[in-house]
């Protein structure tokens, strides 16, 4: 987790989106010459609320401000990537969650990295990430024992995510819940895999718009345009609304005949698409479909296929 956290914090796109390039230490060397600019807390708040501890953890505004002061100096340069500007950094020590960082005469990137490492290994980070992973993969209300087991694996392995995944998959509750509703991009991706669609019209912009970009927007997930920095919502109710469900059904009816010629027999496709775990009403509907296109649409639009 430490490396992904550092990568996220120093990513030029993250720094630009959160206006970190304009975050200026109030007492920095640069501040003495600058006519405008000041401390920006956006990146610090995101690091605490989204990437590590979570909104409900025990930290306060002072922690946010001191972390923001510690992060001053982080920037990027077009064509080169991340860079650190000591003359923009707030001098002196900063205290985050009771731990002091920095204090030398010259600000150092190593002090920032030390703070990020401590945040990555904080117990609240393990609990926050364990629940987020469980919700993403297993459902809106994951088993509390499973989440606790994942958090313990995070703590015991010093934040090794592969061990967290192992704890999730080894827990019996991972295999008994209803599962999550697929987000639109996952629904489309799993539909393409089930159809074994290989020759996608990637170089034909108009076709890609009609077959993928516009349908994803109708399903509620416009390409690369989430509502906020926390990404797409996880709750099932956010995805299964009348309009968004209609978008899924339209895609299931209109797109497969274009990508798969000939279409597979629905009686075979339903077994392959759902891995043999097929509800009997759906198996009957696949056999009774009046055409292959309708049969494929019924399968892809079924509640069973909508869940991960």
PDB file of C-alpha atoms in Angstrom:
ATOM      1  CA  UNK A   1       0.000   0.000   0.000  1.00  0.00           C
ATOM      2  CA  UNK A   2       2.905   2.354   0.649  1.00  0.00           C
ATOM      3  CA  UNK A   3       4.055   2.419  -2.971  1.00  0.00           C
ATOM      4  CA  UNK A   4       0.544   2.940  -4.418  1.00  0.00           C
ATOM      5  CA  UNK A   5      -0.083   5.738  -1.912  1.00  0.00           C
ATOM      6  CA  UNK A   6       3.131   7.525  -2.849  1.00  0.00           C
ATOM      7  CA  UNK A   7       2.357   7.015  -6.534  1.00  0.00           C
ATOM      8  CA  UNK A   8      -1.107   8.532  -6.076  1.00  0.00           C
ATOM      9  CA  UNK A   9       0.162  11.485  -4.040  1.00  0.00           C
ATOM     10  CA  UNK A  10       2.902  12.349  -6.541  1.00  0.00           C
ATOM     11  CA  UNK A  11       0.959  11.671  -9.748  1.00  0.00           C
ATOM     12  CA  UNK A  12       1.006  14.798 -11.943  1.00  0.00           C
ATOM     13  CA  UNK A  13      -2.703  14.413 -12.762  1.00  0.00           C
ATOM     14  CA  UNK A  14      -3.569  14.233  -9.066  1.00  0.00           C
ATOM     15  CA  UNK A  15      -1.383  17.225  -8.273  1.00  0.00           C
ATOM     16  CA  UNK A  16      -2.905  19.244 -11.088  1.00  0.00           C
ATOM     17  CA  UNK A  17      -6.529  18.288 -10.384  1.00  0.00           C
ATOM     18  CA  UNK A  18      -6.228  19.247  -6.713  1.00  0.00           C
ATOM     19  CA  UNK A  19      -4.348  22.507  -7.362  1.00  0.00           C
ATOM     20  CA  UNK A  20      -1.316  21.316  -5.421  1.00  0.00           C
ATOM     21  CA  UNK A  21       0.973  23.247  -7.756  1.00  0.00           C
ATOM     22  CA  UNK A  22      -0.327  26.472  -6.204  1.00  0.00           C
ATOM     23  CA  UNK A  23      -0.031  25.339  -2.584  1.00  0.00           C
ATOM     24  CA  UNK A  24       2.492  27.672  -1.012  1.00  0.00           C
ATOM     25  CA  UNK A  25       3.951  27.486   2.474  1.00  0.00           C
ATOM     26  CA  UNK A  26       2.982  30.757   4.252  1.00  0.00           C
ATOM     27  CA  UNK A  27       6.516  31.172   5.600  1.00  0.00           C
ATOM     28  CA  UNK A  28       8.408  29.657   2.680  1.00  0.00           C
ATOM     29  CA  UNK A  29      11.149  31.356   0.724  1.00  0.00           C
ATOM     30  CA  UNK A  30       8.808  31.665  -2.229  1.00  0.00           C
ATOM     31  CA  UNK A  31       6.085  33.300  -0.102  1.00  0.00           C
ATOM     32  CA  UNK A  32       8.393  36.195   0.649  1.00  0.00           C
ATOM     33  CA  UNK A  33       8.566  36.991  -3.070  1.00  0.00           C
ATOM     34  CA  UNK A  34       5.091  35.958  -4.205  1.00  0.00           C
ATOM     35  CA  UNK A  35       2.331  38.510  -4.608  1.00  0.00           C
ATOM     36  CA  UNK A  36      -0.411  35.917  -4.376  1.00  0.00           C
ATOM     37  CA  UNK A  37      -0.995  32.275  -3.527  1.00  0.00           C
ATOM     38  CA  UNK A  38      -1.337  30.407  -0.298  1.00  0.00           C
ATOM     39  CA  UNK A  39      -1.783  27.063   1.386  1.00  0.00           C
ATOM     40  CA  UNK A  40      -4.086  24.607  -0.399  1.00  0.00           C
ATOM     41  CA  UNK A  41      -5.510  21.706   1.631  1.00  0.00           C
ATOM     42  CA  UNK A  42      -7.101  19.729  -1.211  1.00  0.00           C
ATOM     43  CA  UNK A  43      -4.407  17.071  -1.583  1.00  0.00           C
ATOM     44  CA  UNK A  44      -3.943  16.663   2.162  1.00  0.00           C
ATOM     45  CA  UNK A  45      -7.675  16.186   2.700  1.00  0.00           C
ATOM     46  CA  UNK A  46      -7.930  13.632  -0.096  1.00  0.00           C
ATOM     47  CA  UNK A  47      -4.958  11.701   1.273  1.00  0.00           C
ATOM     48  CA  UNK A  48      -6.671  11.434   4.662  1.00  0.00           C
ATOM     49  CA  UNK A  49     -10.315  11.022   3.679  1.00  0.00           C
ATOM     50  CA  UNK A  50     -10.112   8.902   0.539  1.00  0.00           C
ATOM     51  CA  UNK A  51      -6.722   7.215   0.282  1.00  0.00           C
ATOM     52  CA  UNK A  52      -5.920   6.276   3.870  1.00  0.00           C
ATOM     53  CA  UNK A  53      -7.862   6.807   7.114  1.00  0.00           C
ATOM     54  CA  UNK A  54     -11.368   7.460   5.832  1.00  0.00           C
ATOM     55  CA  UNK A  55     -13.854  10.182   6.723  1.00  0.00           C
ATOM     56  CA  UNK A  56     -14.846   8.670  10.068  1.00  0.00           C
ATOM     57  CA  UNK A  57     -11.329   8.234  11.468  1.00  0.00           C
ATOM     58  CA  UNK A  58      -9.990  10.146  14.460  1.00  0.00           C
ATOM     59  CA  UNK A  59      -8.258  13.151  12.949  1.00  0.00           C
ATOM     60  CA  UNK A  60      -9.204  16.817  12.928  1.00  0.00           C
ATOM     61  CA  UNK A  61      -8.762  19.998  10.949  1.00  0.00           C
ATOM     62  CA  UNK A  62      -5.374  20.626  12.504  1.00  0.00           C
ATOM     63  CA  UNK A  63      -4.086  17.346  11.091  1.00  0.00           C
ATOM     64  CA  UNK A  64      -5.341  18.364   7.648  1.00  0.00           C
ATOM     65  CA  UNK A  65      -3.660  21.764   7.857  1.00  0.00           C
ATOM     66  CA  UNK A  66      -0.335  20.431   9.100  1.00  0.00           C
ATOM     67  CA  UNK A  67      -0.283  17.705   6.457  1.00  0.00           C
ATOM     68  CA  UNK A  68      -1.043  20.345   3.825  1.00  0.00           C
ATOM     69  CA  UNK A  69       1.909  22.392   5.091  1.00  0.00           C
ATOM     70  CA  UNK A  70       4.101  19.315   4.925  1.00  0.00           C
ATOM     71  CA  UNK A  71       3.013  18.641   1.321  1.00  0.00           C
ATOM     72  CA  UNK A  72       3.901  22.131   0.092  1.00  0.00           C
ATOM     73  CA  UNK A  73       6.654  21.904  -2.464  1.00  0.00           C
ATOM     74  CA  UNK A  74       5.109  18.967  -4.297  1.00  0.00           C
ATOM     75  CA  UNK A  75       4.537  19.847  -7.939  1.00  0.00           C
ATOM     76  CA  UNK A  76       5.231  18.620 -11.467  1.00  0.00           C
ATOM     77  CA  UNK A  77       6.681  19.880 -14.706  1.00  0.00           C
ATOM     78  CA  UNK A  78       5.148  19.158 -18.079  1.00  0.00           C
ATOM     79  CA  UNK A  79       7.223  16.634 -19.968  1.00  0.00           C
ATOM     80  CA  UNK A  80       9.230  15.647 -16.891  1.00  0.00           C
ATOM     81  CA  UNK A  81       6.682  14.618 -14.277  1.00  0.00           C
ATOM     82  CA  UNK A  82       6.797  15.003 -10.496  1.00  0.00           C
ATOM     83  CA  UNK A  83       9.212  17.439  -8.913  1.00  0.00           C
ATOM     84  CA  UNK A  84       9.791  18.824  -5.430  1.00  0.00           C
ATOM     85  CA  UNK A  85      10.312  22.566  -4.862  1.00  0.00           C
ATOM     86  CA  UNK A  86      11.979  23.200  -1.462  1.00  0.00           C
ATOM     87  CA  UNK A  87      11.567  26.961  -1.748  1.00  0.00           C
ATOM     88  CA  UNK A  88       7.761  26.528  -1.788  1.00  0.00           C
ATOM     89  CA  UNK A  89       7.763  24.325   1.335  1.00  0.00           C
ATOM     90  CA  UNK A  90       6.651  25.486   4.747  1.00  0.00           C
ATOM     91  CA  UNK A  91       9.704  25.471   7.053  1.00  0.00           C
ATOM     92  CA  UNK A  92       9.671  23.839  10.474  1.00  0.00           C
ATOM     93  CA  UNK A  93       8.169  20.653  11.831  1.00  0.00           C
ATOM     94  CA  UNK A  94       4.578  19.568  11.115  1.00  0.00           C
ATOM     95  CA  UNK A  95       2.579  17.298  13.422  1.00  0.00           C
ATOM     96  CA  UNK A  96       0.136  14.829  11.865  1.00  0.00           C
ATOM     97  CA  UNK A  97      -1.762  12.412  14.119  1.00  0.00           C
ATOM     98  CA  UNK A  98       0.614  13.213  16.944  1.00  0.00           C
ATOM     99  CA  UNK A  99       3.806  12.474  14.988  1.00  0.00           C
ATOM    100  CA  UNK A 100       6.259  15.245  14.072  1.00  0.00           C
ATOM    101  CA  UNK A 101       7.813  15.386  10.617  1.00  0.00           C
ATOM    102  CA  UNK A 102      10.536  17.668   9.279  1.00  0.00           C
ATOM    103  CA  UNK A 103      12.048  20.559  11.181  1.00  0.00           C
ATOM    104  CA  UNK A 104      15.380  20.801   9.373  1.00  0.00           C
ATOM    105  CA  UNK A 105      16.429  24.105   7.854  1.00  0.00           C
ATOM    106  CA  UNK A 106      15.645  22.821   4.364  1.00  0.00           C
ATOM    107  CA  UNK A 107      12.387  20.984   3.601  1.00  0.00           C
ATOM    108  CA  UNK A 108      12.795  17.421   2.365  1.00  0.00           C
ATOM    109  CA  UNK A 109      10.762  15.030   0.256  1.00  0.00           C
ATOM    110  CA  UNK A 110      11.865  12.285   2.662  1.00  0.00           C
ATOM    111  CA  UNK A 111       9.740  13.887   5.413  1.00  0.00           C
ATOM    112  CA  UNK A 112       6.669  13.681   3.182  1.00  0.00           C
ATOM    113  CA  UNK A 113       7.411  10.059   2.323  1.00  0.00           C
ATOM    114  CA  UNK A 114       7.741   9.220   6.022  1.00  0.00           C
ATOM    115  CA  UNK A 115       4.320  10.723   6.733  1.00  0.00           C
ATOM    116  CA  UNK A 116       2.729   8.855   3.827  1.00  0.00           C
ATOM    117  CA  UNK A 117       4.236   5.590   5.041  1.00  0.00           C
ATOM    118  CA  UNK A 118       2.832   6.109   8.533  1.00  0.00           C
ATOM    119  CA  UNK A 119      -0.581   6.915   7.094  1.00  0.00           C
ATOM    120  CA  UNK A 120      -0.467   3.801   4.903  1.00  0.00           C
ATOM    121  CA  UNK A 121       0.245   1.584   7.910  1.00  0.00           C
ATOM    122  CA  UNK A 122      -2.215   3.245  10.304  1.00  0.00           C
ATOM    123  CA  UNK A 123      -4.840   0.820  11.721  1.00  0.00           C
ATOM    124  CA  UNK A 124      -7.664   3.065  10.495  1.00  0.00           C
ATOM    125  CA  UNK A 125      -6.299   2.793   6.965  1.00  0.00           C
ATOM    126  CA  UNK A 126      -6.491  -0.987   7.150  1.00  0.00           C
ATOM    127  CA  UNK A 127     -10.087  -0.854   8.367  1.00  0.00           C
ATOM    128  CA  UNK A 128     -11.069   1.711   5.750  1.00  0.00           C
ATOM    129  CA  UNK A 129      -9.508  -0.161   2.833  1.00  0.00           C
ATOM    130  CA  UNK A 130     -10.806  -3.536   4.014  1.00  0.00           C
ATOM    131  CA  UNK A 131     -14.379  -2.291   4.010  1.00  0.00           C
ATOM    132  CA  UNK A 132     -14.019  -0.505   0.671  1.00  0.00           C
ATOM    133  CA  UNK A 133     -12.633  -3.647  -0.959  1.00  0.00           C
ATOM    134  CA  UNK A 134     -15.333  -5.829   0.556  1.00  0.00           C
ATOM    135  CA  UNK A 135     -18.069  -3.468  -0.611  1.00  0.00           C
ATOM    136  CA  UNK A 136     -16.585  -3.275  -4.105  1.00  0.00           C
ATOM    137  CA  UNK A 137     -16.225  -6.996  -4.629  1.00  0.00           C
ATOM    138  CA  UNK A 138     -18.913  -8.553  -2.427  1.00  0.00           C
ATOM    139  CA  UNK A 139     -21.846  -6.214  -1.879  1.00  0.00           C
ATOM    140  CA  UNK A 140     -23.211  -3.135  -0.184  1.00  0.00           C
ATOM    141  CA  UNK A 141     -23.360  -4.729   3.286  1.00  0.00           C
ATOM    142  CA  UNK A 142     -20.397  -7.115   3.650  1.00  0.00           C
ATOM    143  CA  UNK A 143     -20.132  -9.489   6.574  1.00  0.00           C
ATOM    144  CA  UNK A 144     -18.543  -7.717   9.564  1.00  0.00           C
ATOM    145  CA  UNK A 145     -16.396 -10.739  10.393  1.00  0.00           C
ATOM    146  CA  UNK A 146     -15.031 -10.843   6.868  1.00  0.00           C
ATOM    147  CA  UNK A 147     -14.126  -7.139   6.997  1.00  0.00           C
ATOM    148  CA  UNK A 148     -12.422  -7.631  10.372  1.00  0.00           C
ATOM    149  CA  UNK A 149     -10.427 -10.556   8.974  1.00  0.00           C
ATOM    150  CA  UNK A 150      -9.295  -8.445   6.022  1.00  0.00           C
ATOM    151  CA  UNK A 151      -8.297  -5.547   8.299  1.00  0.00           C
ATOM    152  CA  UNK A 152      -6.298  -7.940  10.482  1.00  0.00           C
ATOM    153  CA  UNK A 153      -4.504  -9.295   7.411  1.00  0.00           C
ATOM    154  CA  UNK A 154      -3.630  -5.739   6.419  1.00  0.00           C
ATOM    155  CA  UNK A 155      -2.226  -4.993   9.874  1.00  0.00           C
ATOM    156  CA  UNK A 156      -0.309  -8.252  10.239  1.00  0.00           C
ATOM    157  CA  UNK A 157       1.305  -7.996   6.788  1.00  0.00           C
ATOM    158  CA  UNK A 158       2.244  -4.309   7.042  1.00  0.00           C
ATOM    159  CA  UNK A 159      -0.245  -3.346   4.375  1.00  0.00           C
ATOM    160  CA  UNK A 160       0.365  -6.113   1.843  1.00  0.00           C
ATOM    161  CA  UNK A 161      -2.770  -6.041  -0.294  1.00  0.00           C
ATOM    162  CA  UNK A 162      -2.316  -9.553  -1.659  1.00  0.00           C
ATOM    163  CA  UNK A 163      -2.756 -10.835   1.893  1.00  0.00           C
ATOM    164  CA  UNK A 164      -5.929  -8.759   2.261  1.00  0.00           C
ATOM    165  CA  UNK A 165      -7.310 -10.300  -0.931  1.00  0.00           C
ATOM    166  CA  UNK A 166      -6.356 -13.749   0.345  1.00  0.00           C
ATOM    167  CA  UNK A 167      -8.204 -13.140   3.608  1.00  0.00           C
ATOM    168  CA  UNK A 168     -11.275 -12.019   1.668  1.00  0.00           C
ATOM    169  CA  UNK A 169     -11.329 -15.035  -0.639  1.00  0.00           C
ATOM    170  CA  UNK A 170     -10.600 -17.492   2.166  1.00  0.00           C
ATOM    171  CA  UNK A 171     -13.532 -16.276   4.253  1.00  0.00           C
ATOM    172  CA  UNK A 172     -16.760 -18.328   3.831  1.00  0.00           C
ATOM    173  CA  UNK A 173     -18.898 -15.171   3.698  1.00  0.00           C
ATOM    174  CA  UNK A 174     -17.203 -14.170   0.449  1.00  0.00           C
ATOM    175  CA  UNK A 175     -19.052 -16.953  -1.347  1.00  0.00           C
ATOM    176  CA  UNK A 176     -22.526 -16.720   0.155  1.00  0.00           C
ATOM    177  CA  UNK A 177     -23.668 -13.127  -0.391  1.00  0.00           C
ATOM    178  CA  UNK A 178     -25.760 -11.802  -3.288  1.00  0.00           C
ATOM    179  CA  UNK A 179     -22.819  -9.994  -4.892  1.00  0.00           C
ATOM    180  CA  UNK A 180     -22.638  -6.516  -6.356  1.00  0.00           C
ATOM    181  CA  UNK A 181     -24.469  -5.062  -9.296  1.00  0.00           C
ATOM    182  CA  UNK A 182     -21.906  -4.613 -12.053  1.00  0.00           C
ATOM    183  CA  UNK A 183     -21.055  -1.051 -12.876  1.00  0.00           C
ATOM    184  CA  UNK A 184     -21.803  -0.257 -16.542  1.00  0.00           C
ATOM    185  CA  UNK A 185     -18.228  -0.611 -17.760  1.00  0.00           C
ATOM    186  CA  UNK A 186     -18.013  -4.007 -16.012  1.00  0.00           C
ATOM    187  CA  UNK A 187     -21.375  -5.029 -17.461  1.00  0.00           C
ATOM    188  CA  UNK A 188     -20.212  -4.178 -20.982  1.00  0.00           C
ATOM    189  CA  UNK A 189     -16.809  -5.803 -20.433  1.00  0.00           C
ATOM    190  CA  UNK A 190     -18.289  -9.037 -19.121  1.00  0.00           C
ATOM    191  CA  UNK A 191     -20.766  -9.050 -21.993  1.00  0.00           C
ATOM    192  CA  UNK A 192     -17.927  -8.763 -24.501  1.00  0.00           C
ATOM    193  CA  UNK A 193     -16.040 -11.600 -22.809  1.00  0.00           C
ATOM    194  CA  UNK A 194     -19.116 -13.804 -22.769  1.00  0.00           C
ATOM    195  CA  UNK A 195     -19.640 -13.146 -26.483  1.00  0.00           C
ATOM    196  CA  UNK A 196     -15.937 -13.737 -27.190  1.00  0.00           C
ATOM    197  CA  UNK A 197     -15.971 -10.445 -29.120  1.00  0.00           C
ATOM    198  CA  UNK A 198     -12.448  -9.883 -30.405  1.00  0.00           C
ATOM    199  CA  UNK A 199     -12.622  -7.533 -33.379  1.00  0.00           C
ATOM    200  CA  UNK A 200     -13.824  -4.319 -31.756  1.00  0.00           C
ATOM    201  CA  UNK A 201     -14.142  -1.194 -33.953  1.00  0.00           C
ATOM    202  CA  UNK A 202     -11.517   0.702 -31.969  1.00  0.00           C
ATOM    203  CA  UNK A 203     -10.429   2.895 -34.887  1.00  0.00           C
ATOM    204  CA  UNK A 204     -13.950   3.830 -35.968  1.00  0.00           C
ATOM    205  CA  UNK A 205     -14.888   6.687 -33.686  1.00  0.00           C
ATOM    206  CA  UNK A 206     -18.521   6.978 -34.782  1.00  0.00           C
ATOM    207  CA  UNK A 207     -19.156   3.281 -34.209  1.00  0.00           C
ATOM    208  CA  UNK A 208     -17.430   3.363 -30.830  1.00  0.00           C
ATOM    209  CA  UNK A 209     -19.633   6.297 -29.832  1.00  0.00           C
ATOM    210  CA  UNK A 210     -22.815   4.465 -30.807  1.00  0.00           C
ATOM    211  CA  UNK A 211     -21.870   1.074 -29.382  1.00  0.00           C
ATOM    212  CA  UNK A 212     -20.022   2.015 -26.214  1.00  0.00           C
ATOM    213  CA  UNK A 213     -19.626   5.676 -25.259  1.00  0.00           C
ATOM    214  CA  UNK A 214     -23.268   6.746 -25.568  1.00  0.00           C
ATOM    215  CA  UNK A 215     -24.671   3.531 -24.039  1.00  0.00           C
ATOM    216  CA  UNK A 216     -22.336   3.880 -21.042  1.00  0.00           C
ATOM    217  CA  UNK A 217     -23.624   7.420 -20.522  1.00  0.00           C
ATOM    218  CA  UNK A 218     -27.228   6.153 -20.642  1.00  0.00           C
ATOM    219  CA  UNK A 219     -26.307   3.535 -18.044  1.00  0.00           C
ATOM    220  CA  UNK A 220     -25.019   6.329 -15.791  1.00  0.00           C
ATOM    221  CA  UNK A 221     -21.269   6.017 -16.294  1.00  0.00           C
ATOM    222  CA  UNK A 222     -20.035   8.562 -18.859  1.00  0.00           C
ATOM    223  CA  UNK A 223     -16.534   7.618 -19.938  1.00  0.00           C
ATOM    224  CA  UNK A 224     -13.873   8.992 -17.560  1.00  0.00           C
ATOM    225  CA  UNK A 225     -16.295  11.530 -16.049  1.00  0.00           C
ATOM    226  CA  UNK A 226     -17.084  10.551 -12.436  1.00  0.00           C
ATOM    227  CA  UNK A 227     -19.042  13.027 -10.347  1.00  0.00           C
ATOM    228  CA  UNK A 228     -16.184  13.634  -7.916  1.00  0.00           C
ATOM    229  CA  UNK A 229     -12.661  12.653  -6.844  1.00  0.00           C
ATOM    230  CA  UNK A 230     -13.967   9.654  -4.898  1.00  0.00           C
ATOM    231  CA  UNK A 231     -14.876   7.937  -8.173  1.00  0.00           C
ATOM    232  CA  UNK A 232     -18.036   6.057  -9.083  1.00  0.00           C
ATOM    233  CA  UNK A 233     -20.625   5.101  -6.449  1.00  0.00           C
ATOM    234  CA  UNK A 234     -20.698   1.539  -5.170  1.00  0.00           C
ATOM    235  CA  UNK A 235     -24.317   1.191  -4.007  1.00  0.00           C
ATOM    236  CA  UNK A 236     -26.579  -0.980  -6.177  1.00  0.00           C
ATOM    237  CA  UNK A 237     -29.366   1.617  -6.063  1.00  0.00           C
ATOM    238  CA  UNK A 238     -27.141   4.100  -7.860  1.00  0.00           C
ATOM    239  CA  UNK A 239     -26.979   1.865 -10.924  1.00  0.00           C
ATOM    240  CA  UNK A 240     -30.336   0.135 -11.167  1.00  0.00           C
ATOM    241  CA  UNK A 241     -32.773   2.930 -11.945  1.00  0.00           C
ATOM    242  CA  UNK A 242     -35.445   2.704 -14.677  1.00  0.00           C
ATOM    243  CA  UNK A 243     -33.452   4.781 -17.185  1.00  0.00           C
ATOM    244  CA  UNK A 244     -30.107   3.142 -16.450  1.00  0.00           C
ATOM    245  CA  UNK A 245     -31.580  -0.355 -16.572  1.00  0.00           C
ATOM    246  CA  UNK A 246     -33.187   0.529 -19.912  1.00  0.00           C
ATOM    247  CA  UNK A 247     -29.730   1.502 -21.169  1.00  0.00           C
ATOM    248  CA  UNK A 248     -28.396  -1.936 -20.252  1.00  0.00           C
ATOM    249  CA  UNK A 249     -31.280  -3.693 -21.962  1.00  0.00           C
ATOM    250  CA  UNK A 250     -30.866  -1.606 -25.131  1.00  0.00           C
ATOM    251  CA  UNK A 251     -27.168  -2.474 -25.256  1.00  0.00           C
ATOM    252  CA  UNK A 252     -27.903  -6.175 -24.710  1.00  0.00           C
ATOM    253  CA  UNK A 253     -30.386  -6.189 -27.578  1.00  0.00           C
ATOM    254  CA  UNK A 254     -28.613  -3.978 -30.122  1.00  0.00           C
ATOM    255  CA  UNK A 255     -24.856  -4.481 -29.763  1.00  0.00           C
ATOM    256  CA  UNK A 256     -24.248  -8.278 -29.626  1.00  0.00           C
ATOM    257  CA  UNK A 257     -25.601  -8.929 -33.174  1.00  0.00           C
ATOM    258  CA  UNK A 258     -23.055  -6.432 -34.514  1.00  0.00           C
ATOM    259  CA  UNK A 259     -20.094  -7.911 -32.663  1.00  0.00           C
ATOM    260  CA  UNK A 260     -20.865 -11.627 -32.888  1.00  0.00           C
ATOM    261  CA  UNK A 261     -21.834 -13.040 -36.270  1.00  0.00           C
ATOM    262  CA  UNK A 262     -23.315 -15.548 -35.981  1.00  0.00           C
ATOM    263  CA  UNK A 263     -24.710 -15.186 -32.470  1.00  0.00           C
ATOM    264  CA  UNK A 264     -24.294 -18.224 -30.239  1.00  0.00           C
ATOM    265  CA  UNK A 265     -27.229 -20.462 -29.415  1.00  0.00           C
ATOM    266  CA  UNK A 266     -28.827 -18.984 -26.258  1.00  0.00           C
ATOM    267  CA  UNK A 267     -29.134 -22.467 -24.750  1.00  0.00           C
ATOM    268  CA  UNK A 268     -25.362 -22.821 -24.835  1.00  0.00           C
ATOM    269  CA  UNK A 269     -24.608 -19.173 -24.162  1.00  0.00           C
ATOM    270  CA  UNK A 270     -26.520 -19.045 -20.884  1.00  0.00           C
ATOM    271  CA  UNK A 271     -24.390 -21.842 -19.432  1.00  0.00           C
ATOM    272  CA  UNK A 272     -21.146 -20.263 -20.578  1.00  0.00           C
ATOM    273  CA  UNK A 273     -22.043 -16.709 -19.555  1.00  0.00           C
ATOM    274  CA  UNK A 274     -23.008 -17.704 -16.012  1.00  0.00           C
ATOM    275  CA  UNK A 275     -20.509 -20.490 -15.486  1.00  0.00           C
ATOM    276  CA  UNK A 276     -23.140 -23.166 -15.077  1.00  0.00           C
ATOM    277  CA  UNK A 277     -24.825 -21.414 -12.126  1.00  0.00           C
ATOM    278  CA  UNK A 278     -28.003 -20.679 -14.039  1.00  0.00           C
ATOM    279  CA  UNK A 279     -31.401 -20.053 -12.401  1.00  0.00           C
ATOM    280  CA  UNK A 280     -33.986 -22.402 -13.874  1.00  0.00           C
ATOM    281  CA  UNK A 281     -36.347 -19.588 -15.026  1.00  0.00           C
ATOM    282  CA  UNK A 282     -33.489 -18.068 -17.008  1.00  0.00           C
ATOM    283  CA  UNK A 283     -32.525 -21.400 -18.532  1.00  0.00           C
ATOM    284  CA  UNK A 284     -36.148 -21.845 -19.642  1.00  0.00           C
ATOM    285  CA  UNK A 285     -36.269 -18.306 -21.077  1.00  0.00           C
ATOM    286  CA  UNK A 286     -33.085 -18.942 -23.056  1.00  0.00           C
ATOM    287  CA  UNK A 287     -34.631 -22.049 -24.605  1.00  0.00           C
ATOM    288  CA  UNK A 288     -37.962 -20.326 -25.326  1.00  0.00           C
ATOM    289  CA  UNK A 289     -36.567 -17.177 -26.987  1.00  0.00           C
ATOM    290  CA  UNK A 290     -38.012 -16.511 -30.438  1.00  0.00           C
ATOM    291  CA  UNK A 291     -34.627 -15.559 -31.893  1.00  0.00           C
ATOM    292  CA  UNK A 292     -30.982 -15.774 -30.980  1.00  0.00           C
ATOM    293  CA  UNK A 293     -30.773 -11.996 -30.597  1.00  0.00           C
ATOM    294  CA  UNK A 294     -33.662 -11.956 -28.137  1.00  0.00           C
ATOM    295  CA  UNK A 295     -32.238 -14.915 -26.244  1.00  0.00           C
ATOM    296  CA  UNK A 296     -28.835 -13.274 -25.860  1.00  0.00           C
ATOM    297  CA  UNK A 297     -30.499 -10.023 -24.744  1.00  0.00           C
ATOM    298  CA  UNK A 298     -32.581 -11.867 -22.137  1.00  0.00           C
ATOM    299  CA  UNK A 299     -29.452 -13.509 -20.728  1.00  0.00           C
ATOM    300  CA  UNK A 300     -27.312 -10.363 -20.661  1.00  0.00           C
ATOM    301  CA  UNK A 301     -30.175  -8.335 -19.202  1.00  0.00           C
ATOM    302  CA  UNK A 302     -31.075 -10.891 -16.548  1.00  0.00           C
ATOM    303  CA  UNK A 303     -30.615 -10.214 -12.812  1.00  0.00           C
ATOM    304  CA  UNK A 304     -28.191 -13.137 -12.645  1.00  0.00           C
ATOM    305  CA  UNK A 305     -25.846 -11.590 -15.224  1.00  0.00           C
ATOM    306  CA  UNK A 306     -26.058  -8.122 -13.669  1.00  0.00           C
ATOM    307  CA  UNK A 307     -24.331  -9.283 -10.492  1.00  0.00           C
ATOM    308  CA  UNK A 308     -20.607  -9.816 -10.135  1.00  0.00           C
TER     309      UNK A 308
END
